Structure formats: C-alpha cells, structure tokens
Coordinates of C-alpha atoms and ligand atoms in Angstrom, one line a residue:
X44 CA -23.2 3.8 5.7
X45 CA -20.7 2.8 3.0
X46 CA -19.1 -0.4 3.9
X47 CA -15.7 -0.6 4.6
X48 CA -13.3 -2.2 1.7
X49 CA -10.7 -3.4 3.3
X50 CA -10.4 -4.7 7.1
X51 CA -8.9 -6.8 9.3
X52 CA -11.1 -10.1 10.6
X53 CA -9.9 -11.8 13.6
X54 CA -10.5 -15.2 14.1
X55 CA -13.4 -14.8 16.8
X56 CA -15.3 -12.6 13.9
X57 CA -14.6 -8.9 14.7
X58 CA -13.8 -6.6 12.2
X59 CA -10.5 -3.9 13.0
X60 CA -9.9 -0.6 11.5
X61 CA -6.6 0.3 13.6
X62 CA -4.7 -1.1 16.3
X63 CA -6.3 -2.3 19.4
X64 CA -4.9 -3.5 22.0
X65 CA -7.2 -6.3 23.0
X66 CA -6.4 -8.2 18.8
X67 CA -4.1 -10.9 19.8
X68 CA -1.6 -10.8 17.5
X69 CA -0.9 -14.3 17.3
X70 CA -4.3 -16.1 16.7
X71 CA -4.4 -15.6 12.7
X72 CA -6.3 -13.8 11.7
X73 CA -7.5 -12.5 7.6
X74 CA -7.5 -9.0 5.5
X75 CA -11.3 -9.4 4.6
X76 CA -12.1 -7.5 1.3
X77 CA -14.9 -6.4 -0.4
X78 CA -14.7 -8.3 -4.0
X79 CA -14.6 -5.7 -6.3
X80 CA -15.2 -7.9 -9.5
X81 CA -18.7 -9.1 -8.4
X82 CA -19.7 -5.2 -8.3
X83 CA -22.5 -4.4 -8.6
X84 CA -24.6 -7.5 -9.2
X85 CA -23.5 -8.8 -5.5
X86 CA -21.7 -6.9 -2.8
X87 CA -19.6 -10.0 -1.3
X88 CA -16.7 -9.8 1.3
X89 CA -13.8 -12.2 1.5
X90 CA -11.2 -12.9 3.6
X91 CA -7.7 -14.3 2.5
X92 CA -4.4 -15.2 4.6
X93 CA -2.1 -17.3 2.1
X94 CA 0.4 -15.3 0.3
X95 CA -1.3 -16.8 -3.3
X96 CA -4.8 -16.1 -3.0
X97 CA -3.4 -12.1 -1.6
X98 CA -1.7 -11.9 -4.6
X99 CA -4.4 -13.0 -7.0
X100 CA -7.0 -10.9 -5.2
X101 CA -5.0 -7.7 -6.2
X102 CA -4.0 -9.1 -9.6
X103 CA -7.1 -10.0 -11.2
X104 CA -8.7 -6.8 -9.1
X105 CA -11.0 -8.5 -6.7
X106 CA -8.9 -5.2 -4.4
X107 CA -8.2 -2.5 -6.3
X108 CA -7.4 1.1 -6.0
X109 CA -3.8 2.2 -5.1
X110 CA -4.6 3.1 -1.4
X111 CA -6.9 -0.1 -1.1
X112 CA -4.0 -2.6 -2.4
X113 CA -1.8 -1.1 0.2
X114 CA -3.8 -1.5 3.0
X115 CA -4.6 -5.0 1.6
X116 CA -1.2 -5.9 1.3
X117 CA 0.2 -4.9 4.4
X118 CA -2.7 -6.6 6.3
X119 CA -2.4 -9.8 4.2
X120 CA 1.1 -9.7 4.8
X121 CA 0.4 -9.7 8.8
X122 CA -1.7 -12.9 8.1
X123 CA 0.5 -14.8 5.9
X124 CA 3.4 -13.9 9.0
X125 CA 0.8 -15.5 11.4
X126 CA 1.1 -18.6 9.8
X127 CA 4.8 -19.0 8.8
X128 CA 4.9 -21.8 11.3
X129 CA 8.9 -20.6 13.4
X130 CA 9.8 -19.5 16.5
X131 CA 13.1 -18.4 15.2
X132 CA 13.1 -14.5 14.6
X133 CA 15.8 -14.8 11.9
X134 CA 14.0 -17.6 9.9
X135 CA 10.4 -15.2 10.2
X136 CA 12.5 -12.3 9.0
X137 CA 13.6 -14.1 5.9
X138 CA 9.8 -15.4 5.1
X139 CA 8.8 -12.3 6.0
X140 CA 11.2 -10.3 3.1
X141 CA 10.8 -13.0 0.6
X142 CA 6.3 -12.9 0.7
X143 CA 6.4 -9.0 0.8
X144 CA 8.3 -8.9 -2.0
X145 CA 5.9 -12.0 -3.7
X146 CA 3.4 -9.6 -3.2
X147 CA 4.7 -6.3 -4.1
X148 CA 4.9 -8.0 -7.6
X149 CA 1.5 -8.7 -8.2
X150 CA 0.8 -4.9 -9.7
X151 CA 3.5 -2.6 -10.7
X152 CA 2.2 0.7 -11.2
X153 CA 0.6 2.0 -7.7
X154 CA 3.5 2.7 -5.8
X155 CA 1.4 2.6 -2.1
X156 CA 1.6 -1.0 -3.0
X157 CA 5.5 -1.4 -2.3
X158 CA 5.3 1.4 -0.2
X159 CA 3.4 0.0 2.3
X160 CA 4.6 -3.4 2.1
X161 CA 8.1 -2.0 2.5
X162 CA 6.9 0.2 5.9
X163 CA 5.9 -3.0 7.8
X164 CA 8.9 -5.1 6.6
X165 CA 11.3 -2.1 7.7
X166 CA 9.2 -1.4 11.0
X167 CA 9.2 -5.2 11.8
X168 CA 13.3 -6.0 10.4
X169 CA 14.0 -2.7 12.7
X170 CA 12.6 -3.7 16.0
X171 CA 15.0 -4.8 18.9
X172 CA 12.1 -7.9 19.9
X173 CA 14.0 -10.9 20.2
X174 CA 10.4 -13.1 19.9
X175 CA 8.5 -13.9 17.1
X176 CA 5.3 -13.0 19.2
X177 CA 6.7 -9.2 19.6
X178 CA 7.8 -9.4 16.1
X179 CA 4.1 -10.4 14.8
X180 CA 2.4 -7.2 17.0
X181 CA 4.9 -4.9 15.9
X182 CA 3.5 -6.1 12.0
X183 CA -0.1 -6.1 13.1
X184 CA 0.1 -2.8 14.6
X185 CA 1.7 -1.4 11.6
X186 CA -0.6 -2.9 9.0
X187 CA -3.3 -1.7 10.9
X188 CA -1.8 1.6 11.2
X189 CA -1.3 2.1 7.9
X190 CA -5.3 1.4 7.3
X191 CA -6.1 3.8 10.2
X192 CA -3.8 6.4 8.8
X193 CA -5.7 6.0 5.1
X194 CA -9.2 6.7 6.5
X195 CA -7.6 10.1 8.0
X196 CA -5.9 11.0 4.8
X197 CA -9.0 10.1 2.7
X198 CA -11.4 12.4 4.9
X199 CA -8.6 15.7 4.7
X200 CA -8.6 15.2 1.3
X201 CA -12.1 15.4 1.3
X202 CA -12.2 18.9 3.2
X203 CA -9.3 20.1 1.7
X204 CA -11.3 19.4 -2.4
X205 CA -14.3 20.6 -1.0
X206 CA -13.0 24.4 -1.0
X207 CA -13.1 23.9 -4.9
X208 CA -16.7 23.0 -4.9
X209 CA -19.4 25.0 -6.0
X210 CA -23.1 24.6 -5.5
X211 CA -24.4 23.3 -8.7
X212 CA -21.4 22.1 -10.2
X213 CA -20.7 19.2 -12.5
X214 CA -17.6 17.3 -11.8
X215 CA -16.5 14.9 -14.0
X216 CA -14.2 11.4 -12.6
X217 CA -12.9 9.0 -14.3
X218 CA -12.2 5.1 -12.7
X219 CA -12.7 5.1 -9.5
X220 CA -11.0 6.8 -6.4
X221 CA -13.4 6.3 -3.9
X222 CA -14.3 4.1 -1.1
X223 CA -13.9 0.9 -2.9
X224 CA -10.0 2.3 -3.7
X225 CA -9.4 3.2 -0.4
X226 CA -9.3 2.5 3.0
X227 CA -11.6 5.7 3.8
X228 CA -14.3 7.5 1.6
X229 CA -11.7 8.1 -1.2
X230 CA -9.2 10.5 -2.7
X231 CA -11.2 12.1 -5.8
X232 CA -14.3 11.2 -4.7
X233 CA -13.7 12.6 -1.2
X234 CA -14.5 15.8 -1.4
X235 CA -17.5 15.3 -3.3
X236 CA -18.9 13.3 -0.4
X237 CA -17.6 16.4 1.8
X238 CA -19.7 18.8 -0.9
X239 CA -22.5 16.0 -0.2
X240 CA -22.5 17.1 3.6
X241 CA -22.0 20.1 3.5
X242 CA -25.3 20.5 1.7
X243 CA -24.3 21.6 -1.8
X244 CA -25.9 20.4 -5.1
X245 CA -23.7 18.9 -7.4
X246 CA -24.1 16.5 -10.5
X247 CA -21.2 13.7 -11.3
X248 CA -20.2 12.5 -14.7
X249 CA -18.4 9.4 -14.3
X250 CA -16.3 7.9 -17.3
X251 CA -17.4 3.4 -18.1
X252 CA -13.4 3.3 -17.8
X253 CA -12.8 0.5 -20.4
X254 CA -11.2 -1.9 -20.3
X255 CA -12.8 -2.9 -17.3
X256 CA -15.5 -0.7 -16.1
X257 CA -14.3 0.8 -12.9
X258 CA -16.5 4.0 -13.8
X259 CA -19.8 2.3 -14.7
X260 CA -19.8 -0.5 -12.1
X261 CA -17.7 1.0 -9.2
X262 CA -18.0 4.6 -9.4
X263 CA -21.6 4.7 -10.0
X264 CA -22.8 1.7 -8.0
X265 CA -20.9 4.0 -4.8
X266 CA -22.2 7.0 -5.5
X267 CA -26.1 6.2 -5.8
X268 CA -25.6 4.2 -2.9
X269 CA -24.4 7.6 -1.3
X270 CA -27.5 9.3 -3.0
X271 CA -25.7 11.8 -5.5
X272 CA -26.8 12.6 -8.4
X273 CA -24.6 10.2 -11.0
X274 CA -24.1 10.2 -14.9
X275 CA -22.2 7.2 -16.3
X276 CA -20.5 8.3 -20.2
X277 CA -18.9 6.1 -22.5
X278 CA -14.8 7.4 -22.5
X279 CA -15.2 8.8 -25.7
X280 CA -17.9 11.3 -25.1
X281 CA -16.0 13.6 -22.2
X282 CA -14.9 15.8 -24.8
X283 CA -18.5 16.4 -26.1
X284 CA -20.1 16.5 -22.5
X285 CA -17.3 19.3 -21.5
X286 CA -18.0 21.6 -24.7
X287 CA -21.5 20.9 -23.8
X288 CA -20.9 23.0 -20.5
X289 CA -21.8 20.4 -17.9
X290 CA -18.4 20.2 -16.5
X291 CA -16.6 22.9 -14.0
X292 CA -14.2 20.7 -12.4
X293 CA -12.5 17.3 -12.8
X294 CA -11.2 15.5 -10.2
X295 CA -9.1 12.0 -10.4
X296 CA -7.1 9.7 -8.6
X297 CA -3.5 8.6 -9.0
X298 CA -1.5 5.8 -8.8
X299 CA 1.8 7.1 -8.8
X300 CA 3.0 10.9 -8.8
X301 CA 6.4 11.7 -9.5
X302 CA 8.5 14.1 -8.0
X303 CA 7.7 16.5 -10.6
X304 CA 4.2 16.2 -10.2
X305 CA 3.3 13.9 -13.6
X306 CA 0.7 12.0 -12.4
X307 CA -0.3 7.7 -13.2
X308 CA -3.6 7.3 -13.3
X309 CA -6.1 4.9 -15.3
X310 CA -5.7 4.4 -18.6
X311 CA -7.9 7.4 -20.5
X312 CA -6.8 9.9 -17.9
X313 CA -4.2 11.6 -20.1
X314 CA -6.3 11.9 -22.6
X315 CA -9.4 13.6 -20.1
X316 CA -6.6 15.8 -19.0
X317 CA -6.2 16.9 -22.3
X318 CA -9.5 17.8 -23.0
X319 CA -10.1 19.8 -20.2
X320 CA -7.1 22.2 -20.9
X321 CA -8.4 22.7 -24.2
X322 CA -12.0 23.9 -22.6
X323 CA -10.5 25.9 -20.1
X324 CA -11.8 23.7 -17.2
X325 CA -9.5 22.8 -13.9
X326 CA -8.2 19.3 -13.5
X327 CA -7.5 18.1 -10.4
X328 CA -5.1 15.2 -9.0
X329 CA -6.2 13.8 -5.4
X330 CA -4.3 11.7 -3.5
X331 CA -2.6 10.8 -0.2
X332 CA 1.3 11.7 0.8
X333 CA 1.9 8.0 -0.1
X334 CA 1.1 7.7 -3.9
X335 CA 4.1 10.1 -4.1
X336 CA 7.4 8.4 -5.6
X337 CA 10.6 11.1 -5.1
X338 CA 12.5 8.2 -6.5
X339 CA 10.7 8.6 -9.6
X340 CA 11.8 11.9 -11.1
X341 CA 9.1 12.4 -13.7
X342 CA 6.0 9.9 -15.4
X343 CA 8.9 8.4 -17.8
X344 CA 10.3 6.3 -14.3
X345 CA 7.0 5.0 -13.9
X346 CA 6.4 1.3 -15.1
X347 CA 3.0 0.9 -16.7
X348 CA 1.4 -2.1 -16.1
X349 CA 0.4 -4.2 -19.5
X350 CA -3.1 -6.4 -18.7
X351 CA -4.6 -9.2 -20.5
X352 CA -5.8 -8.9 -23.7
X353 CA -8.8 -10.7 -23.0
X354 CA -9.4 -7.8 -20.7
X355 CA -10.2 -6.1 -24.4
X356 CA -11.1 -8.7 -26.6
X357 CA -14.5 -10.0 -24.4
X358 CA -17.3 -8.3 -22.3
X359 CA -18.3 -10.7 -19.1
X360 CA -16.8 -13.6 -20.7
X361 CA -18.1 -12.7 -24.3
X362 CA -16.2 -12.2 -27.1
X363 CA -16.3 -9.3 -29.1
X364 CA -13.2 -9.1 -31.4
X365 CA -12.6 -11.3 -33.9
X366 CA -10.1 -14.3 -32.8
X367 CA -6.1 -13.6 -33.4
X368 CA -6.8 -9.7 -33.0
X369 CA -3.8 -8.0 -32.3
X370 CA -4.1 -6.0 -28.6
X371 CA -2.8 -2.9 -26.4
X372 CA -3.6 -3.3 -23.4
X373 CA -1.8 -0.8 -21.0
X374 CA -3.3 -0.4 -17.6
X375 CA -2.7 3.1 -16.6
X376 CA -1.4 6.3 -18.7
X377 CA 1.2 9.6 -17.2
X378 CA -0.6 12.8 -17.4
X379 CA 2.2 15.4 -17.5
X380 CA 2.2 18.4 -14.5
X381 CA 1.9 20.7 -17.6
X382 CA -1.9 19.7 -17.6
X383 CA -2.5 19.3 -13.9
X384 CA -3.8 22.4 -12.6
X385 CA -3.6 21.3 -8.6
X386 CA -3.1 18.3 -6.5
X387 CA -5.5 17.5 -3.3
X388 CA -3.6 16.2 -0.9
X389 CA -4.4 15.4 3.0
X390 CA -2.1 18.5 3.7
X391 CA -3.9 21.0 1.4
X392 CA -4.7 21.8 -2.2
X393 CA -1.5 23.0 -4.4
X394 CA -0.3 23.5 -7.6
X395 CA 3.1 21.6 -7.6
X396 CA 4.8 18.7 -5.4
Ligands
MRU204 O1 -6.7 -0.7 -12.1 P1 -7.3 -0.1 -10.9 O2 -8.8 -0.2 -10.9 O3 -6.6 -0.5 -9.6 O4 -7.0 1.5 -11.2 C1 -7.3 2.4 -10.1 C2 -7.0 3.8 -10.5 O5 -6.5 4.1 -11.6 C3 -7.4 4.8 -9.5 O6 -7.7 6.0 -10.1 C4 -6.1 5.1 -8.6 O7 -5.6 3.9 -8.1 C5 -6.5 6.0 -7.4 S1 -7.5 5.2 -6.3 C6 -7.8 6.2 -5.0

C-alpha cells in the first residue's frame, strides 16, 4: 500500500485521515509529511507544527503538489492554532488570520493552497463558539475535512480518467500528480492506478521534469512501487517518443485552472501540450473542483512562481553552469484551453469548465 503523504499525528502517536470524534482537539498535535526531497534514496516522514518550519516545508518542496500543500496547510494551520497560547477568541482570531495568510505566501501559483487555507479561516471566523476550545475543533474538523474530501476527489478522478484508457496504451505524464501530490492516489496519475485495477496493460512515460526532477524521482519511484510499467525521458525527447507512436494519451496535473479553462501546470507542460496537438494525440488536464480559480478569468491572471536559480545552475549540490550565469527560472507555465482536449475532474470528464 502506498503511504499516505500528508496526515494528521496526534500527540499519543495515531495517524488521522478525517475527523474523528475521539482526536482531542486541544492536545497539539502535527501535520506529519512525507519529505518529498529525500525521494527516492529515503522515504522519511516528518511532522511540523510552528508556522516557520510549515512554511519552509512547502517552500523548498519537502510537500509538494497543489492538493498536497493544501491539505498540509490547513492541517499545519490547525497545529500552529493549538499552540497560540489565549483563551481569548478575539485575540485566536487575529493569530489565526495573520499565520494563514504567513502561509498562503510561501508558494504562489497552486491556488488549493489559499483556497484551503481560506475555508478553515472562514469556517472557524464564522462559527457562533464563544471558546477557544470550540473554536480549535471547528479548525481541526475542517482541516481534516478537507484531507478526507481530497482522498474522495482523487479516487473519482481516477474512475472518471479510466473511461479514456485502453488496454495497451502508453500514456505519457509529466511532474508529478500522484500520491505524493495529493491527499489520495492522485489527479493524473489516478486513473492509471484505476486502469492498474481494473486489469488493463498499460506503459507510462514519465518526463525527469527539470529543474528539479519531480518526474524521475517522484513519479517513477511511485509508480514501480505500484508495479506499473514506467519509462523515465529526459523533457526534451517527448516530441521524438510521441512521433515514435508510443503515446495515445497524456494526462497532467494542474495547479491552477482558470475560468476559461487555461490550465498552470509544471514548467514544460505547455510545451508537452503543444507537441501532442501537432501529433494528433489527446491531452488531458486532471484535477479536483478546488484547483479551479473563477477569479482568475484566463492563464494571464495567474502569478507564476520564479524559483532559485540554484535550482538550475547545480545537480544535488553540484555545480554545473559556469559562475555569474545568467538564469530563468519560472516554476510553472499556462497551457491555453485551445490545447486542452478535456479536463478529469471528480464530477466527470469534459471538454470545457
Ligand atoms: O512544484 P511542484 O512540484 O509543486 O509542482 C507540482 C505540479 O506541477 C503538479 O503537476 C500539480 O501541482 C498537480 S499535483 C496533483
């Protein structure tokens, strides 16, 4: 069984998916995390509950995925509320506000990150408790509902992708939008586990993803741990391996849609889309109801975040480029709905928003 990458750890040891009504929200507890930058050499869970080492666990990626930094920030934000130290509801309320929005600024692009952040603030501001004990279950419970609700979402969109699979297909990814970037088994990888049950044969190309490898370390390490049949390709040969025939289908994750449909993704997903128009071959968005942004009414609303150029310039700490190198370093690209042939979503598969 894959393990899970983002939980709640109480502080007698157990381990919470969703709410439960024997977690006493007032002992403080941790969002316990799978550290994503260790991956693959070690497979190492930590568990954080100050609003800094939250932050820096989704900023230099030890969390990652837009569905998994969600889940991770609403849970850390329950244990950092643990610990504010009043019994004064409007004092919690302010500390409340001011570490959700500390933490909604450690990544930009993925809007579940702010989305999720903002559903337990607004749930907790908008209770009638007049106790900071009732105030801290109402955030628990909706932290933790926001995990439970993930796992569902992941596992539709795994049913709903799977109509487009064929037996024998190749299906080519690109970062990774699977169970390490989600609370569940994944948005684009979901339905290739659901394929995977289901009993049909299917081969995976999945894309290194430079800058930092989500594709060869992530994707791959989760996949052969699943037992499916996984090809890791440098970026720049998906052109090649399409007009080669392997791939019938391409499926990817998003970080932010807008509301008319252009889709965020990884840095290198644009381009992927691209390629696959030109050879005829479907490309596929997956992702839950909350990577949408209606506020955003197309990709050009979407901030991009811009990463470390060290993140270009060295390999595992070695340098590669020559020192003073100028560098690019965007984090994620807009694919435009003109290039998106459907979305998988936990309600269905369509072709528009
Ligand atoms: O920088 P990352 O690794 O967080 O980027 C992740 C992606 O681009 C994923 O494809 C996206 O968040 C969807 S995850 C289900």
């Amino acid at each position: 069984m894959r393990p899970n990458t983002v939980q709640w750890r109480s502080a007698d040891g157990r381990f919470y998916l969703k709410p439960d009504p024997s977690l006493d929200p007032l002992t403080p507890g941790g969002v316990d995390i799978i550290d994503q930058t260790l991956l693959p050499g070690s497979l190492k869970r930590i568990t954080l509950s100050t609003p800094e080492t939250i932050y820096d666990a989704i900023q230099r990626l030890a969390v990652r995925g837009a569905p998994a930094i969600g889940c991770a920030a609403a849970l850390g934000l329950a244990a950092c509320a643990q610990r504010f130290g009043t019994e004064d509801c409007a004092e919690f309320l302010r500390k409340l506000r001011q570490t959700a929005e500390y933490l909604e600024s450690s990544r930009p692009t993925a809007v579940n990150l702010s989305w999720a952040l903002r559903r337990c603030c607004g749930r907790t501001v908008s209770a009638q408790e007049k106790t900071v004990a009732g105030l801290l279950k109402i955030l628990l419970t909706e932290a933790l509902e926001i995990l439970d609700e993930d796992i569902a979402m992941c596992s539709a969109i795994g049913q709903n992708g799977r109509t487009l699979i064929r037996d024998g297909m190749g299906i080519l990814t690109h970062c990774n939008a699977g169970a390490l970037a989600t609370g569940g088994c994944g948005t684009a990888l979901a339905p290739i586990y659901a394929a995977q049950e289901a009993g049909l044969r299917i081969r995976v190309y999945s894309d290194e993803t430079r800058p930092l490898l989500q594709g060869a370390r992530l994707t791959a390490w989760e996949l052969l741990y699943s037992g499916i049949d996984v090809t890791t390709i440098c970026d720049s040969m998906a052109a090649q391996v399409m007009r080669e025939g392997r791939v019938d289908l391409v499926i990817v994750g998003a970080d932010r849609v807008a509301a008319n449909g252009d889709a965020a993704n990884k840095i290198g997903t644009y381009q992927l889309a691209i390629a696959a128009n030109y050879h005829h071959i479907p490309f596929y968005v997956a992702i839950p109801s909350s990577t949408i942004d209606r506020a955003a009414p197309d990709g050009s609303a979407i901030p991009i975040e811009q990463r470390h150029e060290s993140e270009i310039t060295t390999i595992n700490g070695l340098r590669i480029s020559p020192q003073k190198i100028k560098v690019y370093n965007p984090a994620f690209d807009v694919t435009p709905a003109s290039l998106i042939t459907g979305y998988i979503t936990e309600k269905g598969v369509c072709s528009s928003i």
